[in-house]
Short mmCIF file of C-alpha atoms in Angstrom, two decimals:
data_model
loop_
_atom_site.label_atom_id
_atom_site.label_comp_id
_atom_site.label_asym_id
_atom_site.label_seq_id
_atom_site.Cartn_x
_atom_site.Cartn_y
_atom_site.Cartn_z
CA MET A 1234 -39.70 7.98 -30.90
CA HIS A 1235 -39.16 5.78 -33.91
CA GLY A 1236 -42.77 5.98 -35.08
CA ILE A 1237 -43.28 2.27 -34.46
CA LYS A 1238 -46.33 0.67 -36.06
CA PRO A 1239 -47.51 -2.94 -35.93
CA ILE A 1240 -46.82 -4.82 -39.17
CA THR A 1241 -49.16 -7.15 -41.01
CA CYS A 1242 -48.02 -10.71 -41.61
CA PHE A 1243 -47.69 -11.63 -45.26
CA PHE A 1244 -44.98 -14.31 -45.37
CA THR A 1245 -45.60 -18.06 -45.13
CA ILE A 1246 -42.91 -20.20 -43.46
CA THR A 1247 -42.03 -23.65 -44.72
CA ALA A 1248 -45.14 -25.41 -43.39
CA ALA A 1249 -48.75 -24.38 -43.35
CA VAL A 1250 -49.01 -24.83 -39.60
CA LEU A 1251 -46.47 -22.03 -39.17
CA ALA A 1252 -48.04 -19.66 -41.65
CA CYS A 1253 -48.55 -16.28 -40.03
CA LEU A 1254 -49.62 -17.54 -36.62
CA PRO A 1255 -51.48 -14.83 -34.71
CA ALA A 1256 -49.55 -13.03 -32.00
CA THR A 1257 -52.30 -13.81 -29.47
CA ALA A 1258 -53.13 -17.47 -28.93
CA ALA A 1259 -56.52 -18.66 -27.70
CA GLN A 1260 -54.95 -20.57 -24.81
CA ALA A 1261 -52.04 -18.31 -23.99
CA GLU A 1262 -49.84 -19.39 -21.12
CA THR A 1263 -49.45 -17.25 -18.04
CA GLY A 1264 -46.79 -16.82 -15.39
CA ASN A 1265 -44.38 -14.19 -14.12
CA VAL A 1266 -41.93 -11.63 -15.38
CA VAL A 1267 -38.70 -12.73 -13.68
CA LEU A 1268 -36.42 -10.06 -15.18
CA TRP A 1269 -37.21 -6.65 -16.63
CA ASN A 1270 -34.39 -4.23 -17.40
CA LYS A 1271 -35.02 -0.99 -19.28
CA LEU A 1272 -31.31 -0.69 -20.24
CA GLY A 1273 -31.77 3.08 -20.39
CA SER A 1274 -29.01 4.28 -18.06
CA ALA A 1275 -26.05 2.98 -16.09
CA THR A 1276 -28.30 2.85 -13.02
CA GLU A 1277 -31.08 1.01 -14.85
CA ILE A 1278 -28.61 -1.50 -16.28
CA ALA A 1279 -27.18 -2.23 -12.84
CA THR A 1280 -30.60 -2.30 -11.15
CA SER A 1281 -33.37 -4.14 -13.00
CA GLU A 1282 -37.00 -3.21 -12.44
CA ILE A 1283 -37.63 -6.90 -11.74
CA GLY A 1284 -34.90 -9.46 -11.01
CA PRO A 1285 -31.11 -9.12 -10.88
CA GLY A 1286 -29.26 -6.27 -12.56
CA PHE A 1287 -26.40 -6.45 -15.06
CA GLN A 1288 -22.73 -6.24 -14.15
CA GLN A 1289 -20.38 -4.55 -16.59
CA LEU A 1290 -17.10 -6.28 -17.42
CA HIS A 1291 -14.20 -5.02 -19.48
CA TYR A 1292 -11.05 -6.82 -20.51
CA LEU A 1293 -8.76 -3.85 -20.03
CA ILE A 1294 -9.87 -0.88 -17.97
CA GLY A 1295 -13.57 -1.10 -17.15
CA ASP A 1296 -14.75 1.89 -19.16
CA TRP A 1297 -17.45 2.19 -21.82
CA ASP A 1298 -15.06 2.23 -24.77
CA GLN A 1299 -17.08 -0.19 -26.89
CA ALA A 1300 -20.51 0.40 -25.37
CA GLN A 1301 -22.66 3.43 -24.79
CA LEU A 1302 -26.19 4.61 -24.13
CA ALA A 1303 -28.00 5.62 -27.31
CA PRO A 1304 -31.58 6.54 -28.27
CA GLY A 1305 -33.81 3.48 -28.16
CA VAL A 1306 -37.53 2.83 -28.29
CA PHE A 1307 -38.27 4.01 -24.74
CA GLY A 1308 -35.68 6.66 -24.00
CA ASP A 1309 -32.15 5.26 -24.25
CA GLY A 1310 -31.03 1.68 -24.85
CA LEU A 1311 -27.70 -0.13 -24.59
CA TYR A 1312 -25.45 0.01 -27.65
CA VAL A 1313 -22.75 -2.67 -27.76
CA ASN A 1314 -20.20 -2.44 -30.55
CA HIS A 1315 -18.68 -5.87 -31.19
CA ASP A 1316 -18.60 -6.41 -34.92
CA THR A 1317 -16.29 -8.10 -37.39
CA CYS A 1318 -13.84 -5.24 -37.73
CA GLU A 1319 -13.49 -4.18 -34.09
CA GLY A 1320 -12.48 -5.79 -30.81
CA TRP A 1321 -10.00 -8.40 -32.10
CA CYS A 1322 -9.72 -10.90 -29.24
CA ASN A 1323 -12.36 -8.66 -27.63
CA ASP A 1324 -9.56 -6.61 -26.09
CA GLY A 1325 -11.55 -3.42 -26.52
CA ALA A 1326 -14.92 -4.90 -25.77
CA ASN A 1327 -17.49 -4.45 -23.03
CA PHE A 1328 -19.61 -7.23 -21.59
CA PHE A 1329 -22.84 -7.05 -19.62
CA VAL A 1330 -23.86 -10.09 -17.58
CA THR A 1331 -26.66 -11.04 -15.17
CA ASP A 1332 -27.26 -14.08 -12.96
CA LEU A 1333 -30.25 -16.06 -14.21
CA SER A 1334 -30.07 -18.37 -11.19
CA GLN A 1335 -31.63 -15.53 -9.19
CA THR A 1336 -34.70 -15.55 -11.43
CA GLY A 1337 -35.72 -19.19 -11.08
CA LEU A 1338 -35.95 -19.46 -14.88
CA SER A 1339 -36.50 -23.06 -15.95
CA PRO A 1340 -34.72 -24.75 -18.88
CA ALA A 1341 -38.10 -26.34 -19.67
CA ARG A 1342 -39.99 -23.16 -20.56
CA GLY A 1343 -39.70 -19.41 -20.76
CA SER A 1344 -39.34 -16.45 -23.09
CA ILE A 1345 -36.89 -13.62 -23.72
CA GLU A 1346 -37.90 -10.48 -25.60
CA PHE A 1347 -36.43 -7.08 -26.43
CA TRP A 1348 -36.30 -4.32 -29.03
CA PHE A 1349 -33.21 -4.10 -31.21
CA GLU A 1350 -32.00 -1.38 -33.59
CA PHE A 1351 -29.31 -2.58 -35.98
CA LYS A 1352 -26.22 -0.47 -36.55
CA TYR A 1353 -24.97 -2.30 -39.61
CA GLY A 1354 -26.56 -3.98 -42.60
CA ALA A 1355 -27.46 -7.56 -43.52
CA ASP A 1356 -24.70 -7.54 -46.14
CA THR A 1357 -22.14 -7.80 -43.28
CA PHE A 1358 -20.26 -11.11 -43.07
CA ASN A 1359 -20.60 -12.07 -39.41
CA HIS A 1360 -21.89 -14.62 -36.89
CA ALA A 1361 -23.11 -12.65 -33.92
CA TYR A 1362 -25.14 -12.96 -30.73
CA PHE A 1363 -27.99 -11.11 -29.08
CA PHE A 1364 -27.40 -13.08 -25.87
CA ASP A 1365 -25.56 -16.17 -24.68
CA THR A 1366 -25.16 -18.11 -21.42
CA ARG A 1367 -22.04 -19.29 -19.60
CA SER A 1368 -21.25 -21.04 -16.32
CA LYS A 1369 -18.70 -18.46 -15.12
CA VAL A 1370 -18.25 -14.70 -14.96
CA MET A 1371 -14.80 -13.68 -16.12
CA ASN A 1372 -13.47 -10.64 -17.91
CA HIS A 1373 -11.47 -12.81 -20.26
CA TYR A 1374 -11.00 -16.52 -20.76
CA PRO A 1375 -8.88 -17.40 -23.80
CA ASP A 1376 -10.05 -20.40 -25.83
CA GLN A 1377 -12.46 -21.53 -23.12
CA ASN A 1378 -16.13 -22.26 -23.68
CA TRP A 1379 -17.40 -22.39 -20.07
CA GLN A 1380 -20.69 -24.03 -20.95
CA THR A 1381 -21.42 -26.93 -18.61
CA ASP A 1382 -25.18 -27.53 -18.58
CA GLY A 1383 -28.05 -25.76 -20.33
CA VAL A 1384 -27.67 -23.06 -22.97
CA LEU A 1385 -29.87 -20.23 -24.13
CA THR A 1386 -28.39 -18.35 -27.05
CA ALA A 1387 -29.77 -16.32 -29.93
CA GLY A 1388 -28.36 -14.16 -32.67
CA TRP A 1389 -27.81 -13.68 -36.38
CA ASN A 1390 -25.91 -16.09 -38.60
CA GLY A 1391 -24.62 -13.64 -41.18
CA TRP A 1392 -22.58 -16.17 -43.11
CA ASP A 1393 -23.60 -17.22 -46.61
CA TYR A 1394 -22.97 -20.95 -47.03
CA GLY A 1395 -24.27 -20.99 -50.59
CA SER A 1396 -27.34 -23.15 -50.05
CA PHE A 1397 -28.23 -21.75 -46.63
CA GLY A 1398 -27.35 -19.02 -44.15
CA LYS A 1399 -28.14 -15.36 -43.42
CA ARG A 1400 -30.83 -16.07 -40.83
CA PHE A 1401 -31.69 -15.52 -37.17
CA PHE A 1402 -31.24 -18.43 -34.77
CA PHE A 1403 -32.18 -19.58 -31.27
CA CYS A 1404 -30.59 -22.54 -29.43
CA MET A 1405 -31.64 -24.25 -26.21
CA GLY A 1406 -31.07 -27.52 -24.36
CA LYS A 1407 -27.98 -29.39 -23.19
CA TYR A 1408 -24.86 -27.47 -24.20
CA ASP A 1409 -23.23 -30.34 -26.09
CA ARG A 1410 -26.45 -31.42 -27.82
CA ALA A 1411 -28.36 -28.15 -28.15
CA THR A 1412 -31.30 -27.84 -30.51
CA CYS A 1413 -31.28 -24.77 -32.74
CA ILE A 1414 -34.10 -23.23 -34.74
CA TYR A 1415 -33.81 -20.69 -37.51
CA THR A 1416 -35.80 -18.25 -39.54
CA PRO A 1417 -35.91 -19.30 -43.23
CA ASP A 1418 -32.60 -19.37 -45.12
CA PHE A 1419 -31.60 -15.93 -46.40
CA SER A 1420 -34.58 -14.31 -44.65
CA ALA A 1421 -32.08 -11.98 -42.92
CA ALA A 1422 -30.03 -11.35 -46.07
CA PRO A 1423 -30.26 -8.27 -48.29
CA GLY A 1424 -33.64 -8.50 -50.02
CA GLY A 1425 -35.00 -11.05 -47.53
CA GLU A 1426 -38.18 -10.58 -45.52
CA LEU A 1427 -36.17 -9.87 -42.37
CA ALA A 1428 -33.39 -7.90 -44.06
CA PHE A 1429 -32.00 -5.01 -42.07
CA SER A 1430 -29.80 -1.98 -42.58
CA ASN A 1431 -28.31 0.64 -40.30
CA GLY A 1432 -31.25 1.96 -38.28
CA THR A 1433 -33.69 -0.93 -38.83
CA LEU A 1434 -35.75 -1.59 -35.71
CA MET A 1435 -37.14 -5.04 -34.81
CA HIS A 1436 -38.77 -6.64 -31.79
CA PHE A 1437 -37.56 -10.17 -31.02
CA GLY A 1438 -39.15 -12.87 -28.90
CA PHE A 1439 -37.41 -16.19 -28.22
CA VAL A 1440 -39.84 -18.70 -26.71
CA TRP A 1441 -39.47 -22.30 -25.49
CA ASP A 1442 -41.65 -24.92 -23.79
CA LYS A 1443 -40.61 -28.56 -23.88
CA SER A 1444 -44.17 -29.73 -23.24
CA GLY A 1445 -45.57 -27.68 -26.12
CA ILE A 1446 -46.22 -23.96 -26.58
CA ASP A 1447 -49.90 -23.09 -26.01
CA ASN A 1448 -50.85 -26.78 -26.23
CA THR A 1449 -49.34 -27.11 -29.69
CA ALA A 1450 -46.57 -29.41 -30.89
CA ASP A 1451 -44.14 -26.48 -31.15
CA THR A 1452 -41.41 -26.61 -28.52
CA ALA A 1453 -39.57 -23.39 -29.49
CA ARG A 1454 -40.31 -20.34 -31.62
CA ILE A 1455 -38.69 -17.17 -32.88
CA TYR A 1456 -40.98 -14.15 -33.04
CA VAL A 1457 -40.07 -11.03 -35.00
CA ASN A 1458 -42.34 -8.00 -34.62
CA GLY A 1459 -44.95 -10.16 -32.94
CA GLU A 1460 -45.13 -12.82 -35.66
CA VAL A 1461 -43.74 -16.37 -35.70
CA LYS A 1462 -40.81 -16.54 -38.11
CA GLY A 1463 -39.24 -19.82 -37.04
CA ALA A 1464 -40.32 -22.86 -35.01
CA THR A 1465 -39.45 -26.44 -34.15
CA GLN A 1466 -41.29 -29.44 -32.80
CA ALA A 1467 -38.07 -31.18 -31.77
CA ALA A 1468 -37.96 -32.89 -28.36
CA TRP A 1469 -34.73 -31.18 -27.37
CA ASN A 1470 -32.49 -32.40 -24.56
CA LEU A 1471 -33.57 -30.98 -21.22
CA PRO A 1472 -30.58 -29.97 -19.05
CA ASN A 1473 -30.60 -29.88 -15.26
CA ALA A 1474 -30.40 -26.09 -15.28
CA ILE A 1475 -29.48 -23.17 -17.49
CA ASP A 1476 -25.85 -22.06 -17.23
CA PRO A 1477 -26.57 -19.17 -14.90
CA PHE A 1478 -24.80 -16.19 -16.43
CA LEU A 1479 -26.56 -14.46 -19.31
CA PHE A 1480 -24.37 -12.15 -21.38
CA LEU A 1481 -25.89 -9.50 -23.62
CA GLY A 1482 -24.04 -9.88 -26.89
CA ALA A 1483 -20.72 -11.68 -27.01
CA THR A 1484 -19.02 -13.48 -24.16
CA PRO A 1485 -15.38 -12.79 -23.23
CA ASN A 1486 -13.03 -15.08 -25.11
CA CYS A 1487 -9.98 -14.94 -27.33
CA CYS A 1488 -9.33 -17.28 -30.22
CA ASP A 1489 -8.85 -17.28 -33.97
CA TRP A 1490 -12.61 -17.01 -34.50
CA ASP A 1491 -13.19 -14.14 -32.10
CA HIS A 1492 -13.71 -11.64 -34.87
CA HIS A 1493 -16.57 -13.75 -36.25
CA TYR A 1494 -18.30 -14.50 -32.94
CA ASN A 1495 -19.17 -11.14 -31.48
CA ALA A 1496 -22.34 -9.28 -30.52
CA VAL A 1497 -24.86 -8.19 -33.10
CA LYS A 1498 -24.00 -4.54 -33.55
CA GLY A 1499 -26.84 -2.38 -32.35
CA ILE A 1500 -29.02 -1.04 -29.54
CA THR A 1501 -30.92 -3.36 -27.19
CA ASP A 1502 -33.87 -1.85 -25.33
CA ASN A 1503 -36.37 -3.06 -22.73
CA LEU A 1504 -35.27 -6.63 -22.00
CA VAL A 1505 -38.05 -8.82 -20.56
CA ILE A 1506 -37.65 -12.46 -19.42
CA ARG A 1507 -40.66 -14.54 -18.35
CA ASP A 1508 -40.91 -17.93 -16.69
CA TYR A 1509 -43.49 -19.12 -19.22
CA ALA A 1510 -43.74 -19.37 -23.00
CA ASN A 1511 -45.21 -15.97 -23.80
CA THR A 1512 -46.83 -15.77 -27.24
CA ASP A 1513 -48.63 -12.44 -26.97
CA PHE A 1514 -46.37 -9.54 -27.92
CA THR A 1515 -49.12 -7.00 -28.60
CA ASN A 1516 -47.95 -4.93 -25.62
CA ARG A 1517 -44.43 -4.59 -27.03
CA PHE A 1518 -45.19 -0.92 -27.77
CA GLU A 1519 -45.51 -0.30 -24.02
CA GLU A 1520 -42.40 -0.13 -21.86
CA ASN A 1521 -44.12 -1.78 -18.90
CA PRO A 1522 -44.53 -5.49 -19.73
CA GLY A 1523 -48.02 -5.64 -18.24
CA LEU A 1524 -47.02 -5.43 -14.58
CA SER A 1525 -49.41 -3.99 -12.03
CA CYS A 1526 -48.09 -2.25 -8.93
CA GLU A 1527 -50.92 -3.92 -7.00
CA ALA A 1528 -48.97 -7.16 -7.32
CA THR A 1529 -45.43 -5.71 -7.39
CA LEU A 1530 -43.76 -4.15 -4.36
CA PRO A 1531 -41.19 -1.36 -4.60
CA LYS A 1532 -37.49 -1.87 -3.85
CA LEU A 1533 -35.85 0.41 -1.28
CA THR A 1534 -32.22 0.95 -0.35
CA ALA A 1535 -30.70 3.27 2.26
CA LYS A 1536 -27.65 5.52 2.08
CA ILE A 1537 -25.98 8.05 4.38
CA THR A 1538 -25.39 10.98 2.04
CA GLN A 1539 -24.07 13.77 4.27
CA LYS A 1540 -22.77 14.55 7.78
CA SER A 1541 -22.60 18.07 9.21
CA GLY A 1542 -22.71 20.06 12.45
CA LEU A 1543 -20.73 20.17 15.70
CA LYS A 1544 -19.71 17.17 17.80
CA ASN A 1545 -22.62 17.60 20.20
CA ALA A 1546 -25.14 18.18 17.40
CA ARG A 1547 -24.14 16.14 14.37
CA ASN A 1548 -26.70 15.86 11.58
CA TRP A 1549 -26.71 12.75 9.39
CA THR A 1550 -28.72 12.95 6.16
CA ILE A 1551 -30.17 9.58 5.16
CA ASN A 1552 -31.78 8.84 1.81
CA LEU A 1553 -34.17 6.02 0.99
CA ASN A 1554 -33.99 5.30 -2.74
CA ASN A 1555 -36.92 3.71 -4.55
CA GLN A 1556 -35.31 1.62 -7.31
CA SER A 1557 -38.56 0.27 -8.77
CA HIS A 1558 -41.34 1.35 -11.10
CA CYS A 1559 -43.90 1.37 -8.25
CA LEU A 1560 -44.70 3.94 -5.57
CA ALA A 1561 -43.20 3.33 -2.12
CA GLU A 1562 -46.10 4.29 0.13
CA SER A 1563 -45.55 5.83 3.56
CA ALA A 1564 -41.83 5.11 3.58
CA GLN A 1565 -40.09 5.51 6.92
CA ILE A 1566 -36.82 4.99 8.75
CA ASP A 1567 -37.75 2.63 11.55
CA LYS A 1568 -34.50 2.73 13.51
CA VAL A 1569 -30.88 3.86 13.44
CA GLU A 1570 -28.54 1.81 15.62
CA LEU A 1571 -24.88 2.65 16.34
CA SER A 1572 -22.49 -0.09 17.46
CA GLN A 1573 -19.00 0.97 18.47
CA SER A 1574 -16.14 -0.82 16.74
CA PHE A 1575 -13.09 1.23 17.83
CA GLY A 1576 -11.97 3.69 20.48
CA ALA A 1577 -12.67 4.24 24.19
CA ARG A 1578 -16.18 3.14 25.05
CA CYS A 1579 -18.83 5.83 24.75
CA VAL A 1580 -22.57 6.17 24.14
CA PRO A 1581 -23.66 8.53 21.38
CA ILE A 1582 -27.18 9.86 21.89
CA ILE A 1583 -29.72 10.20 19.06
CA THR A 1584 -31.46 13.51 19.69
CA THR A 1585 -33.71 13.77 16.62
CA PRO A 1586 -36.17 12.45 15.96
CA SER A 1587 -37.33 12.21 19.55
CA ALA A 1588 -38.77 8.79 18.67
CA PHE A 1589 -38.77 6.50 15.66
CA PRO A 1590 -40.11 5.89 13.08
CA LEU A 1591 -38.93 8.89 11.09
CA VAL A 1592 -41.66 9.22 8.45
CA LEU A 1593 -40.51 10.27 4.97
CA GLY A 1594 -43.85 9.82 3.20
CA ASP A 1595 -44.54 8.48 -0.28
CA ILE A 1596 -41.51 8.04 -2.57
CA PRO A 1597 -42.32 7.96 -6.31
CA ASP A 1598 -40.71 5.45 -8.63
CA HIS A 1599 -36.98 6.02 -9.21
CA SER A 1600 -36.94 8.81 -6.65
CA GLN A 1601 -35.67 9.27 -3.13
CA GLY A 1602 -36.91 10.44 0.22
CA THR A 1603 -34.67 12.24 2.70
CA GLY A 1604 -34.58 12.27 6.49
CA ASN A 1605 -32.25 13.82 9.04
CA VAL A 1606 -31.03 12.17 12.23
CA GLY A 1607 -29.37 14.26 14.96
CA ILE A 1608 -26.64 12.61 17.09
CA ASN A 1609 -24.72 13.89 20.11
CA PHE A 1610 -21.16 12.50 20.12
CA SER A 1611 -19.87 14.84 22.90
CA ASN A 1612 -18.81 11.96 25.21
CA CYS A 1613 -16.96 10.10 22.43
CA PRO A 1614 -13.27 10.44 21.54
CA ASN A 1615 -12.42 11.74 18.09
CA ASN A 1616 -11.04 8.38 16.99
CA ALA A 1617 -14.20 6.44 17.87
CA ARG A 1618 -15.65 4.36 15.03
CA PHE A 1619 -19.10 2.81 14.69
CA SER A 1620 -21.19 0.59 12.50
CA ALA A 1621 -24.53 2.22 11.70
CA THR A 1622 -27.53 0.02 10.87
CA ILE A 1623 -30.51 1.73 9.25
CA THR A 1624 -33.80 -0.17 9.29
CA PHE A 1625 -36.57 1.01 6.96
CA SER A 1626 -39.98 0.04 5.60
CA SER A 1627 -42.88 1.14 3.40
CA ASN A 1628 -46.29 0.00 2.17
CA GLY A 1629 -47.54 -0.74 5.65
CA GLY A 1630 -44.59 -3.03 6.40
CA ALA A 1631 -44.96 -5.12 3.23
CA VAL A 1632 -41.56 -3.73 2.22
CA SER A 1633 -38.81 -3.78 4.82
CA GLY A 1634 -35.05 -3.94 4.97
CA SER A 1635 -31.88 -2.71 6.61
CA LYS A 1636 -28.46 -1.49 5.59
CA THR A 1637 -25.30 -1.49 7.72
CA PHE A 1638 -22.49 0.99 7.12
CA ASN A 1639 -19.15 0.15 8.75
CA ASN A 1640 -16.33 2.45 9.91
CA GLN A 1641 -18.58 5.42 10.53
CA PHE A 1642 -17.36 8.28 12.68
CA ARG A 1643 -18.83 11.47 13.98
#
């Protein structure tokens, strides 16, 4: 929707070995996508296509006062508004956090990539983050760092120090001895190669491999629009693990420097994290990061959405929701079990279907299938309560699960 076109490399970094490295390496590493979040809706933010979803935090009231959904590259993206003039002490700010410990991401190697549309210009005086890691999840922790082991952080240093500054950065390693790499000084300043203004769109890739990226001496790189714009060969300190909680943009804090350390102001779209040092970003124009549904199973959840009918012929409507990008084939409700938790003992009778499974059929990606279960509660008192466990499956049993709902009544 932005008329994106690949760009041609024309800028040479400080050393010849970094000059316009091709986006595709001859011996590219391989591995897995451990987190993929489209960031296109509240549901997509909370439920990643692959890996854990993002939790929204807010210092005051839990609304979207300083964040919203806005047009991105693939539909909508997540706009977070933490800049120098707004959110003093982050008291009006929103924070979005996920648990990297659920991904198995190693501090030794990996990559993080996303599209970003800036909503201010490179002439802004700011030091701001695309993402940062912390050891705790809190709405607000005044003057506390909460970094205890490994860090992954990237952003834009928008300060002009005279002889250096105005550049993108990426830091990794042990939190108290982290190694940082940068794009060239003033590359992200007005007039620089990576200068931006309101509406500028860039694709970023932050890549690390302590043993060497693609069998080179490089241990970390910054990619912009598929091209290497910063690299290091430093043997950075390897922590035991990455501090597990990844925040998009700024982290909650309150101190005298809060107004300088906020999120880069703009729209993040299609966040992809891999467990290897990806160097091929040619598919960045596709929303799907190269995943095949032959190797990726759908994710199903169950929900009781409606109850109707008389006591002797109650009808419960049950939905199976497919929260993935892959088809859930031959989805079915395998069993509904009622366990009484309150009231005089009774035995409700499931009348329909006459036998399980209750077949719902194929459920397309991000869609739902619906089934109806008939229950006769005529021998149960009105105050009887039950827990209801719904067991379900799809794809020939390759996908299976259950959901228990407590305090259910007729």
